[in-house]
Tab-separated table of C-alpha atoms and ligand atoms in Angstrom:
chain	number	residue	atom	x	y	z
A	770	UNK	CA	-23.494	1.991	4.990
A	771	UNK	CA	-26.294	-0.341	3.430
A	772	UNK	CA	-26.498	-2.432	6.642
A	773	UNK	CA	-29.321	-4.853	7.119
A	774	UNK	CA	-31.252	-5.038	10.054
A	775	UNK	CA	-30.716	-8.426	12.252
A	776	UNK	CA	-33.795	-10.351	11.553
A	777	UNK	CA	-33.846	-12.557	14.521
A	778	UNK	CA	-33.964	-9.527	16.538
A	779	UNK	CA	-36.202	-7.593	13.853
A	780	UNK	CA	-38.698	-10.326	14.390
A	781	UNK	CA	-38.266	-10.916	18.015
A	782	UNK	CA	-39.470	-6.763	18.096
A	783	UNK	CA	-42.721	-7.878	15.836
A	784	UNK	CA	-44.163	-10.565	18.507
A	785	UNK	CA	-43.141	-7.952	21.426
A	786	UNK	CA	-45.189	-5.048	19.667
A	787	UNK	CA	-47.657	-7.672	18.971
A	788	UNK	CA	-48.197	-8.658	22.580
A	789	UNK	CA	-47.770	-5.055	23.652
A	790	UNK	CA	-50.815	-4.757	21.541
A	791	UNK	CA	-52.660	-7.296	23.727
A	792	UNK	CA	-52.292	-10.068	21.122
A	793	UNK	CA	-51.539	-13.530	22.664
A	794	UNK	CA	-48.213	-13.997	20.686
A	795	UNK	CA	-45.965	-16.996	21.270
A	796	UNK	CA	-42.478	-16.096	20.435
A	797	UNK	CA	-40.483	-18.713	19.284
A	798	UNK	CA	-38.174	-16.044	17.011
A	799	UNK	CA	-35.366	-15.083	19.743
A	800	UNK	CA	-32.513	-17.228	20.143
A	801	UNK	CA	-32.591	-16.835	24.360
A	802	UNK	CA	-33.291	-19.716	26.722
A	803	UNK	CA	-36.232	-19.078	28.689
A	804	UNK	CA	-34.522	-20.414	32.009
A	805	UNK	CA	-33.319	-17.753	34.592
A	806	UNK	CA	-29.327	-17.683	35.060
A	807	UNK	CA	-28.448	-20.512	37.678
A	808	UNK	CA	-28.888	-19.067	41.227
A	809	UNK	CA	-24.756	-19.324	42.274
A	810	UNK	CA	-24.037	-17.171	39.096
A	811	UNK	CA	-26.297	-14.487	40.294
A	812	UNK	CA	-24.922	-14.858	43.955
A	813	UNK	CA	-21.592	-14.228	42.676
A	814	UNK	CA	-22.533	-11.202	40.631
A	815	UNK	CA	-23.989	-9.641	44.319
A	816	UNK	CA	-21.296	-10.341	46.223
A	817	UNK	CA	-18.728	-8.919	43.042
A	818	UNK	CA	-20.993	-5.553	43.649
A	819	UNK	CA	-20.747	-5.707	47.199
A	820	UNK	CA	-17.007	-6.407	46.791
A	821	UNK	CA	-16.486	-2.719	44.749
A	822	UNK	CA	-15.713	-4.383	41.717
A	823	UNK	CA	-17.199	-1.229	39.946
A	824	UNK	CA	-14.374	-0.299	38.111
A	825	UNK	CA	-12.712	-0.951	34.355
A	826	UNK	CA	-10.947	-4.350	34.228
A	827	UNK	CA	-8.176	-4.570	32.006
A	828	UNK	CA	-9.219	-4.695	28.466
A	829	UNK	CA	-8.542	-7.885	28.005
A	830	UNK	CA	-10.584	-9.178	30.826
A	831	UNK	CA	-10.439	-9.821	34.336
A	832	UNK	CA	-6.948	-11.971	35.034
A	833	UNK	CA	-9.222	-14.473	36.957
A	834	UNK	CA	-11.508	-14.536	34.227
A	835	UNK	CA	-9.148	-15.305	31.575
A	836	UNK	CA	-7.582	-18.130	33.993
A	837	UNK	CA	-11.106	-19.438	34.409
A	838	UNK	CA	-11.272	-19.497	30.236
A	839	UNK	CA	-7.677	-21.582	30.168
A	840	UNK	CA	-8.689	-23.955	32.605
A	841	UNK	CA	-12.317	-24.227	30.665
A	842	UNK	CA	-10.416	-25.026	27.309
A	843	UNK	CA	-7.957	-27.554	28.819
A	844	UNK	CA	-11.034	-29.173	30.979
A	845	UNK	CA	-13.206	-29.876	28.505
A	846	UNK	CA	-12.163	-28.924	25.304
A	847	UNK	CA	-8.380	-30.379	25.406
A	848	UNK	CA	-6.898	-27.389	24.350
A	849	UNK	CA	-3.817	-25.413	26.297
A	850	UNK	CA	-4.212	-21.629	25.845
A	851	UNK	CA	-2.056	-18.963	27.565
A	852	UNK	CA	-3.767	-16.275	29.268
A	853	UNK	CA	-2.782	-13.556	27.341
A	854	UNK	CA	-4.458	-15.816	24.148
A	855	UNK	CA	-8.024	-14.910	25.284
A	856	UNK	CA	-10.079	-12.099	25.142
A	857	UNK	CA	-13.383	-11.403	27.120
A	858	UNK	CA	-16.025	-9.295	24.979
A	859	UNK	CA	-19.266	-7.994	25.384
A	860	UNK	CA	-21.337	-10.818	24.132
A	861	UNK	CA	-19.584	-13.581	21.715
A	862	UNK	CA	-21.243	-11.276	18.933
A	863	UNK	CA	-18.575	-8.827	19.674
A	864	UNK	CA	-15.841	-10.889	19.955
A	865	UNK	CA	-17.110	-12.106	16.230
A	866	UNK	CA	-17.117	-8.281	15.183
A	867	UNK	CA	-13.561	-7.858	16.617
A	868	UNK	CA	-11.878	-11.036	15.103
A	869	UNK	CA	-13.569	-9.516	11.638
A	870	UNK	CA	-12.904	-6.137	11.741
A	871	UNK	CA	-9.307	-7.215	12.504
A	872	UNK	CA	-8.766	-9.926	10.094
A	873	UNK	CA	-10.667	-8.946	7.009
A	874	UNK	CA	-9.373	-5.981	4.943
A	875	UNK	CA	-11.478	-4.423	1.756
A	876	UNK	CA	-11.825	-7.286	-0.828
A	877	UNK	CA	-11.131	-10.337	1.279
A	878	UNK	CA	-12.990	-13.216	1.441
A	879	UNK	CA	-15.172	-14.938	3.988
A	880	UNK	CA	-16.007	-18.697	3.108
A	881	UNK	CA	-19.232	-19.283	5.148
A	882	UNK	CA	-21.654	-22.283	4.974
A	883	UNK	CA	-25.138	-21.847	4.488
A	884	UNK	CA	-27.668	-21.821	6.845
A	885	UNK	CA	-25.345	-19.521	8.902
A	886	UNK	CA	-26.229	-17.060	11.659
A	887	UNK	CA	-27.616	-13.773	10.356
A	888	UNK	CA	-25.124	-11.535	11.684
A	889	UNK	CA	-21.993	-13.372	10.341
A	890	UNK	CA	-22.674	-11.976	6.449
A	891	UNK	CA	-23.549	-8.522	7.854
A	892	UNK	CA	-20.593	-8.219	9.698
A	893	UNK	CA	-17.849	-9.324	7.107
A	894	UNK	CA	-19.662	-6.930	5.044
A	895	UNK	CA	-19.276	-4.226	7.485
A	896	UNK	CA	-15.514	-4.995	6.819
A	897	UNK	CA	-15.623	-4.460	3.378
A	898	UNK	CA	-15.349	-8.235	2.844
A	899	UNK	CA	-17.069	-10.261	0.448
A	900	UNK	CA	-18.634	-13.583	1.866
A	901	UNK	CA	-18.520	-16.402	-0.054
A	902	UNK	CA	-21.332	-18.823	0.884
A	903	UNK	CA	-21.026	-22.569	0.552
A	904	UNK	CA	-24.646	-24.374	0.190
A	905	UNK	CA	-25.532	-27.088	1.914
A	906	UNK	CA	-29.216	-29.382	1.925
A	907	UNK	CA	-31.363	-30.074	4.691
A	908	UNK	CA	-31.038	-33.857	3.211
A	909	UNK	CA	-27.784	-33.761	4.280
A	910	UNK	CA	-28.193	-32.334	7.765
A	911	UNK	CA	-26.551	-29.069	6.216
A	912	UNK	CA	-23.334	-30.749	6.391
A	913	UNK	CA	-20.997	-29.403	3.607
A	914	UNK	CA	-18.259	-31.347	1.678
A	915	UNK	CA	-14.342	-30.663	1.990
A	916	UNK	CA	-14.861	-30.232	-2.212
A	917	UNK	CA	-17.379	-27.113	-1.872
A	918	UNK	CA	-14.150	-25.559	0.550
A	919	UNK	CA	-11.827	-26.470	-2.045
A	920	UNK	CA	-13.489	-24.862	-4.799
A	921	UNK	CA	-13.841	-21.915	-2.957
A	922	UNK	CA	-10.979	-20.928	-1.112
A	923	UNK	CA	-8.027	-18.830	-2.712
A	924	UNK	CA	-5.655	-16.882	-1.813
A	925	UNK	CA	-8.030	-13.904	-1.210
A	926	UNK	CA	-9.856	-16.275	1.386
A	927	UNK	CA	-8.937	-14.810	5.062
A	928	UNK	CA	-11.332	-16.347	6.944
A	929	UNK	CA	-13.940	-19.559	6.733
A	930	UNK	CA	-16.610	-19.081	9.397
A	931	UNK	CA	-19.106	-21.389	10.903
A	932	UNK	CA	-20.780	-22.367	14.230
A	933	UNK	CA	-20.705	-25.963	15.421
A	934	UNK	CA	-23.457	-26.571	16.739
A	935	UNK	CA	-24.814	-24.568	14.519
A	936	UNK	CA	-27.726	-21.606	14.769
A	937	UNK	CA	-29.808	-22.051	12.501
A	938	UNK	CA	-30.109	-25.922	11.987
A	939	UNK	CA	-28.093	-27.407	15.223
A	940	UNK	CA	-25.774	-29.205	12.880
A	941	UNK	CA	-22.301	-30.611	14.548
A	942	UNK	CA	-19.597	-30.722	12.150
A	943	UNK	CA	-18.023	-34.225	12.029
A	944	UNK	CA	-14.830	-34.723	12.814
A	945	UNK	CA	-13.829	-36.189	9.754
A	946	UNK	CA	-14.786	-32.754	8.180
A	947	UNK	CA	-12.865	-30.775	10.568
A	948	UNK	CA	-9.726	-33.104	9.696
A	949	UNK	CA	-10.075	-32.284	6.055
A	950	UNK	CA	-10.098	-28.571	6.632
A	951	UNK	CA	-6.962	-28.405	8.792
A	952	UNK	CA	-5.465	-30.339	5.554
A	953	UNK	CA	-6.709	-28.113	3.681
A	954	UNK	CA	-5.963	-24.661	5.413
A	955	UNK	CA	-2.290	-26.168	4.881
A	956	UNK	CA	-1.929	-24.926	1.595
A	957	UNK	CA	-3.670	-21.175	2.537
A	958	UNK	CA	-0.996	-19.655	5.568
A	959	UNK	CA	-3.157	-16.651	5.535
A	960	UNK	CA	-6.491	-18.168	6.089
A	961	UNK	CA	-7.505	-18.584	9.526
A	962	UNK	CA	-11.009	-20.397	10.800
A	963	UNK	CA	-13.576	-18.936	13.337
A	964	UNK	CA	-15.084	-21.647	15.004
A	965	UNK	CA	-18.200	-20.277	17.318
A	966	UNK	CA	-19.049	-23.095	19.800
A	967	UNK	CA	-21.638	-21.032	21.762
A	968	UNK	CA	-23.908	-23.410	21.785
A	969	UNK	CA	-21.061	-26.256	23.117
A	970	UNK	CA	-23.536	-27.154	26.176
A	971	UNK	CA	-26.248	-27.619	24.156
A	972	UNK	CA	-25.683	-30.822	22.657
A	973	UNK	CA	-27.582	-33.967	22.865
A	974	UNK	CA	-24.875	-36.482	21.379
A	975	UNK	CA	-21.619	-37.725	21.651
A	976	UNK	CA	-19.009	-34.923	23.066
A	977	UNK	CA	-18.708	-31.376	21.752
A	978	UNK	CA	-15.684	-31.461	19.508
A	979	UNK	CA	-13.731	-28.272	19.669
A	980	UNK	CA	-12.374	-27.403	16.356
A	981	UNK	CA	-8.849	-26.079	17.621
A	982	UNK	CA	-8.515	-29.620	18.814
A	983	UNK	CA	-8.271	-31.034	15.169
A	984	UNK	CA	-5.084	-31.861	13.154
A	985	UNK	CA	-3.036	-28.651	12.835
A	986	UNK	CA	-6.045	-26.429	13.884
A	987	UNK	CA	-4.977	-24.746	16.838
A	988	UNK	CA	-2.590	-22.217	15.155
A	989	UNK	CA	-5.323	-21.561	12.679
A	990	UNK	CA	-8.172	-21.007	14.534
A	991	UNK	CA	-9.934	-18.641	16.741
A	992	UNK	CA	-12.315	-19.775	18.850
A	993	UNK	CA	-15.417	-17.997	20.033
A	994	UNK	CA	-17.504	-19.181	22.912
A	995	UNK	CA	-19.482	-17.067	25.826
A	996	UNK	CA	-22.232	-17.198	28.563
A	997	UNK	CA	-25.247	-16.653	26.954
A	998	UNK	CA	-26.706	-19.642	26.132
A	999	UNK	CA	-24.942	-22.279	28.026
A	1000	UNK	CA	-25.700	-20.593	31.121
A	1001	UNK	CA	-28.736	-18.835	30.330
A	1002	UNK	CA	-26.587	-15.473	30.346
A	1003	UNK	CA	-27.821	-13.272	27.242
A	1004	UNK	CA	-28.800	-10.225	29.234
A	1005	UNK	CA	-24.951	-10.193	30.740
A	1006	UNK	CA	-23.522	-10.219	27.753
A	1007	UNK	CA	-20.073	-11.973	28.101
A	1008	UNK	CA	-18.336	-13.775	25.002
A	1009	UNK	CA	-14.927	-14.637	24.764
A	1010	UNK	CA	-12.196	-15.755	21.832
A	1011	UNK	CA	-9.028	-17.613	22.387
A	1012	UNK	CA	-6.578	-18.027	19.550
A	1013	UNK	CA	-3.001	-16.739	17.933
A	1014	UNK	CA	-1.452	-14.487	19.891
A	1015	UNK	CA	-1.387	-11.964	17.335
A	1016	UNK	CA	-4.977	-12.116	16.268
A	1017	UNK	CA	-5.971	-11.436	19.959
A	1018	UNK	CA	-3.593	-8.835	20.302
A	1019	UNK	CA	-5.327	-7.061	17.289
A	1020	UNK	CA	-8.293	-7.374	18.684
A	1021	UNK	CA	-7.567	-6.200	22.220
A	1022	UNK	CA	-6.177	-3.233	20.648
A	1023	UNK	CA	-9.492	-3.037	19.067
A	1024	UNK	CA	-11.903	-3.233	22.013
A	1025	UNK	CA	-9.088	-0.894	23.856
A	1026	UNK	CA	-10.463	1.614	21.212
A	1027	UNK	CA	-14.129	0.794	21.212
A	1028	UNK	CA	-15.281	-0.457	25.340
A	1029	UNK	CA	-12.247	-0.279	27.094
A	1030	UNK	CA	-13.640	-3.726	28.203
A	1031	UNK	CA	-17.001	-6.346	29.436
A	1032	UNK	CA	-19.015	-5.209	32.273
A	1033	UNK	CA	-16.746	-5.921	35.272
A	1034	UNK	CA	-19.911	-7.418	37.479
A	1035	UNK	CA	-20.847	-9.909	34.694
A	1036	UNK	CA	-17.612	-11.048	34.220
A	1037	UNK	CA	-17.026	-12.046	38.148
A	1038	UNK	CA	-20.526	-13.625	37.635
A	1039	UNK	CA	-18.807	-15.506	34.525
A	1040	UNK	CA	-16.018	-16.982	36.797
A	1041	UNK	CA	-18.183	-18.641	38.921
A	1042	UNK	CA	-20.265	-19.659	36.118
A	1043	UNK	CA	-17.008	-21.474	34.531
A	1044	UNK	CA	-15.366	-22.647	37.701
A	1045	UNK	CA	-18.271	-24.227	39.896
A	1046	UNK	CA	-21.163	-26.800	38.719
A	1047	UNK	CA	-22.344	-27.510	35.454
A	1048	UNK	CA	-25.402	-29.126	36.580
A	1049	UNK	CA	-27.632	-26.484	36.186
A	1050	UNK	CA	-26.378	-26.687	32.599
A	1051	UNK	CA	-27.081	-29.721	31.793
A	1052	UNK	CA	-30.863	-30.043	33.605
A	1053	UNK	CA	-31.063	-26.724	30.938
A	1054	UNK	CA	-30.014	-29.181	28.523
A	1055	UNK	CA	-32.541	-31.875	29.409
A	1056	UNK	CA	-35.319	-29.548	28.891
A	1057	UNK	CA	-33.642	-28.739	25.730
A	1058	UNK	CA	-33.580	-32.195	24.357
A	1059	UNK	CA	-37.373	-33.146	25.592
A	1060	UNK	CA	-38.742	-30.282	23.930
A	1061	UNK	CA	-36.788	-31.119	20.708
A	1062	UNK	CA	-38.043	-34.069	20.356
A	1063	UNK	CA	-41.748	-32.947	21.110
A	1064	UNK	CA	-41.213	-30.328	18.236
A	1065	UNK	CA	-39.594	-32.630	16.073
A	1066	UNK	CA	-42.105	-35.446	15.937
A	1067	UNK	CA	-45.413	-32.940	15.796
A	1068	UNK	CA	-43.471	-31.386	12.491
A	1069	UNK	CA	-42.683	-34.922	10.947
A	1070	UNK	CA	-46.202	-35.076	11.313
A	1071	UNK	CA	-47.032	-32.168	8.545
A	1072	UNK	CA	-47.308	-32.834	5.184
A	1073	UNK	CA	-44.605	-31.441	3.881
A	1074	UNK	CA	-42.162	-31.957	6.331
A	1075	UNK	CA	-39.613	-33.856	7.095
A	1076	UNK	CA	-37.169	-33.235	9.306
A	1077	UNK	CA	-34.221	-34.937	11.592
A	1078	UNK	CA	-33.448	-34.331	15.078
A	1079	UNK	CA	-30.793	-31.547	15.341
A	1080	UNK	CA	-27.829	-32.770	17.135
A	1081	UNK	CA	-27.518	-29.198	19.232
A	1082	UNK	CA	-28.691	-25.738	19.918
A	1083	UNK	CA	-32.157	-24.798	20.985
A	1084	UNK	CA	-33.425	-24.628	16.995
A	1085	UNK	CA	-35.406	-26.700	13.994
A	1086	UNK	CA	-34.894	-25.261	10.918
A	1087	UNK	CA	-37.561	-26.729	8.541
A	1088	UNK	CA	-37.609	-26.775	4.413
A	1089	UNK	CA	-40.554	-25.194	3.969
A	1090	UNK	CA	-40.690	-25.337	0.090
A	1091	UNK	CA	-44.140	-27.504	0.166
A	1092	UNK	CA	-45.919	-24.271	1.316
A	1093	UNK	CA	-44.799	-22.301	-1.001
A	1094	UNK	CA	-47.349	-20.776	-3.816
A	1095	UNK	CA	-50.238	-21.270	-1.407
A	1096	UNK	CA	-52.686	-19.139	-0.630
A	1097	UNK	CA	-55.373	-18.437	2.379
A	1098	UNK	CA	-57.503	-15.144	2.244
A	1099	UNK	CA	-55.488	-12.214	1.311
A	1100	UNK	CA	-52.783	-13.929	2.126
A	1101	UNK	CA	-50.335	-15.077	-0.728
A	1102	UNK	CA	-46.995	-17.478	0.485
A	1103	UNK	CA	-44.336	-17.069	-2.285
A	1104	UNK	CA	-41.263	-17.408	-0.010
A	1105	UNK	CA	-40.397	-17.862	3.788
A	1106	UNK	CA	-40.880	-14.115	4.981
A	1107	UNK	CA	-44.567	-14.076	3.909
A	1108	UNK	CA	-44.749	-17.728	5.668
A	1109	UNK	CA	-43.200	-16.078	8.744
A	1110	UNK	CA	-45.316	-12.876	8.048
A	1111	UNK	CA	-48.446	-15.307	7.652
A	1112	UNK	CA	-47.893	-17.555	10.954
A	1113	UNK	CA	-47.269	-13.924	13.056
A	1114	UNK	CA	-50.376	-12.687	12.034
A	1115	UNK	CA	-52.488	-15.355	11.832
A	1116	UNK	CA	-51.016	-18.082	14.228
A	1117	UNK	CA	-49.764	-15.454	16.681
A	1118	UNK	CA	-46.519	-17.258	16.417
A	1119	UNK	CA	-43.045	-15.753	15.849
A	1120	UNK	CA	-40.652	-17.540	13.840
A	1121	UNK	CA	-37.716	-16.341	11.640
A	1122	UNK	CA	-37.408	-17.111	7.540
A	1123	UNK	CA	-35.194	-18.928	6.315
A	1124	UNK	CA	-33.649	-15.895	3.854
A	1125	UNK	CA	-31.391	-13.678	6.320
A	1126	UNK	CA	-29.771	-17.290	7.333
A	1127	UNK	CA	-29.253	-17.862	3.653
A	1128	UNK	CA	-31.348	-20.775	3.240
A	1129	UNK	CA	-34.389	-19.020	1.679
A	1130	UNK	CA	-36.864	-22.234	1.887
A	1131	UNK	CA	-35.669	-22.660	5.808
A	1132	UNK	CA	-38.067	-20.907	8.059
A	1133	UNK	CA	-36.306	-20.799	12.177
A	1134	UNK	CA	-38.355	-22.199	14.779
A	1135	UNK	CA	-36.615	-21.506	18.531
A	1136	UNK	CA	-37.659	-24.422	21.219
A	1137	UNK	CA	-36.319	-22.588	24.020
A	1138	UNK	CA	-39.665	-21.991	25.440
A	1139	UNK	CA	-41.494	-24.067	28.087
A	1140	UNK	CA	-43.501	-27.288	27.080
A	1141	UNK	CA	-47.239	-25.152	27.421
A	1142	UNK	CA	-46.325	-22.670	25.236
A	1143	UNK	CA	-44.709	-25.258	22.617
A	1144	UNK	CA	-47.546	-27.437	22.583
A	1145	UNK	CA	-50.113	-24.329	22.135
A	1146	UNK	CA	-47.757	-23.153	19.330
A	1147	UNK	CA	-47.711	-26.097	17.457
A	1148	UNK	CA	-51.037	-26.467	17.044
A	1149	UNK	CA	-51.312	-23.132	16.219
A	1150	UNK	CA	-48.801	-23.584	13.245
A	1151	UNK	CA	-50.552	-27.167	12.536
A	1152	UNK	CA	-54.011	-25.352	12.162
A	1153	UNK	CA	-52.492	-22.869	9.963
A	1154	UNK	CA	-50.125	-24.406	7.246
A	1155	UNK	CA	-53.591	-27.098	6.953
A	1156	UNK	CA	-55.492	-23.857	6.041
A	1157	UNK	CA	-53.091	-22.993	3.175
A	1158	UNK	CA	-54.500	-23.846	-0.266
A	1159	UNK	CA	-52.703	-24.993	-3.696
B	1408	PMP	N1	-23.060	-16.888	17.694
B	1408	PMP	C1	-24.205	-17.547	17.493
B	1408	PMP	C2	-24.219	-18.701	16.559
B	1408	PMP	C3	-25.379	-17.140	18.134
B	1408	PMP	O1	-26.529	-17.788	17.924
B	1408	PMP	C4	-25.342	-16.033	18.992
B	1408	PMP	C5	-26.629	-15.627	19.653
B	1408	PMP	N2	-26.846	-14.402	19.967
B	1408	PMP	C6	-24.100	-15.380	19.168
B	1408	PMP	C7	-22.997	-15.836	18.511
B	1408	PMP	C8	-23.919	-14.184	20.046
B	1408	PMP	O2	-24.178	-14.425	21.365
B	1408	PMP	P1	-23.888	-13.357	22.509
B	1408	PMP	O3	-23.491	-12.079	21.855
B	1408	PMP	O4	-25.174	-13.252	23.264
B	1408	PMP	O5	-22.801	-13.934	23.329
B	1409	LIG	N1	-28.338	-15.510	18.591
B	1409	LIG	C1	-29.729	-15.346	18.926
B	1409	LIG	C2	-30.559	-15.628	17.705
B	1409	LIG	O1	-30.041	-16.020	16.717
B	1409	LIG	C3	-30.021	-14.017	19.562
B	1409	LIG	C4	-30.326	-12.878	18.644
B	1409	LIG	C5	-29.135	-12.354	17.961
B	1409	LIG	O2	-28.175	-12.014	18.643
B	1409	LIG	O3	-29.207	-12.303	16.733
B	1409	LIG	O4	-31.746	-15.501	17.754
């Protein structure tokens, strides 16, 4: 299988070898908060040890667990799933794989907006799918228009596939947009939408707006969410879904086949995670948003450069096309990779191009580092793209 390589990780490996090396490499590549998980998470996880939950849950997940998820949906996201609609993965990037591998059969088509998450193309075309990108422009806030859906989708179309906020550019879909989709996905019965809202407690505006919520949504969509980010829970690795019946069903059978479940430790961590304070959340989130806006305004500063606050996630995702065709030593920028390559090596700063995200003059920049090492690493990148010659 011709299976590329996930870049965010590919390049997160780079700055690691890098500073393995001794090199004083700031990596800004990894999508990972740099917080540790909140301290009653953690507690929990001990006293699930200590309690002998060492065993396999059901596959679906543990019954509290899934409660916890229904009570998380109605809560805050207005929406009234049944237990036995959600499924607890290992990491939302399975639960992505699952709904995939279930839903799309050899030929089918994935409609997915561009800049999209790296693994999202890979995946479909693990499958045997074909995805269909939609473009979108930075000077738009990478919002696409109902028109680019409707000239895409056909009765081939299974799935459309985005994340709100969005990873790369932290993009919210409006809800105007959302409306226009569950009008649309009217006319297509067999197209359903996966709407990842991972990064749902990132967000610095307004309230996150859960797709399912929309119009006739809710019978059409899956939606993906999990622990990592929100909670500052990668290394646990707990996702979830919650959708049709039918589709989770599929997809239980699935994981029945492939885990036999999530780590039964992390997922009693997850249940206190999703039942007690979000505090430590949001404090996460205040870092979030003051680092933003430091990285924002020293990039609007660039020639080159212009760029708007992102609305959520931990991300900016630049249009680098200014520093393209420059030079500096032996160094030659023709696209985004040797841009990436070039700030690596020279700046000592990890970042991911814009290509694997399907934006090819995007280059991602991660913020979720503290304000010492963002400050050091913009000036690094300053000093640099001022050394690149026409
Ligand atoms: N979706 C998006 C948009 C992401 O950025 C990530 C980050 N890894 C994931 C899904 C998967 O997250 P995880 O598997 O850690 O839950
Ligand atoms: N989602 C994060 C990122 O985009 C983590 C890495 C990954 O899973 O690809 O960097």
């Amino acid at each position: 299988m011709r299976l590329s390589e996930s870049a965010t990780i590919a390049m997160a490996q780079k700055a690691r070898s890098l500073k393995n090396d001794g090199k004083d490499v700031i990596a800004l590549s990894l999508g990972e908060p740099d917080f540790d998980t909140p301290k009653h998470i953690k507690e929990a996880a001990k006293k699930a040890l200590d309690s002998g939950f060492t065993k396999y849950t059901p596959i679906a997940g543990v019954a509290e667990l899934r409660e916890a998820i229904c009570q998380k949906f109605l809560r805050e996201n207005n929406l009234a799933y049944q237990n036995d609609q959600i499924l607890v993965s290992t990491g939302a990037k399975q639960s992505i794989n699952h709904l995939i591998l279930s839903i799309v059969n050899e030929g089918d088509e994935v409609i997915i907006p561009t800049p999209y998450w790296v693994s999202y193309i890979e995946m479909v075309r693990m499958a045997g799918g074909r995805p269909i990108p939609i473009e979108t422009e930075a000077t738009n806030d990478f919002i696409p228009d109902i028109s680019q859906f409707q000239s895409k989708i056909n009765d081939k179309t299974k799935l459309i596939l985005f994340s709100t906020p969005s990873n790369p550019t932290g993009t919210v879909y409006p809800k105007s947009l959302l409306e226009k989709l569950s009008a649309l996905l009217q006319d297509y019965p067999n197209c359903f939408l996966i709407s990842d809202e991972i990064y749902e407690h990132i967000l610095y505006e307004g309230k996150h707006i859960s797709t399912a919520s929309i119009g006739n949504l809710f019978d059409k969509t899956i939606t993906v969410n999990g622990m990592s980010k929100g909670f500052a829970m990668t290394g646990w690795r707990i996702g979830y879904m919650a959708g049709p019946l039918e589709i989770i069903q599929a997809c239980t059978k699935l994981q029945g086949q492939v885990t036999s479940g999530a780590n039964a430790i992390a997922q009693h961590a997850s249940i206190a995670a999703l039942n007690e304070s979000l505090e430590p959340s949001k404090e996460m989130k205040n870092a979030f948003l003051q680092r933003r806006d430091y990285v924002v305004n020293r990039l609007n500063r660039l020639e080159g450069i212009q760029i708007n606050p992102p609305k959520g996630a931990f991300y900016v995702f630049p249009d680098i096309a200014y520093y393209l065709h420059t030079k500096y030593k032996h160094w030659k920028i023709d696209n985004s990779n040797d841009l990436a390559m070039y700030l690596l090596e020279e700046a000592l700063v990890s970042t991911v191009a814009g290509s694997p995200f399907g934006y090819p003059n995007g280059l991602r920049i991660s913020y979720a580092a503290s304000m010492q090492e963002l400050e050091k690493a913009m000036d690094r990148i300053e000093a640099a793209l001022r050394q690149l010659n026409k």
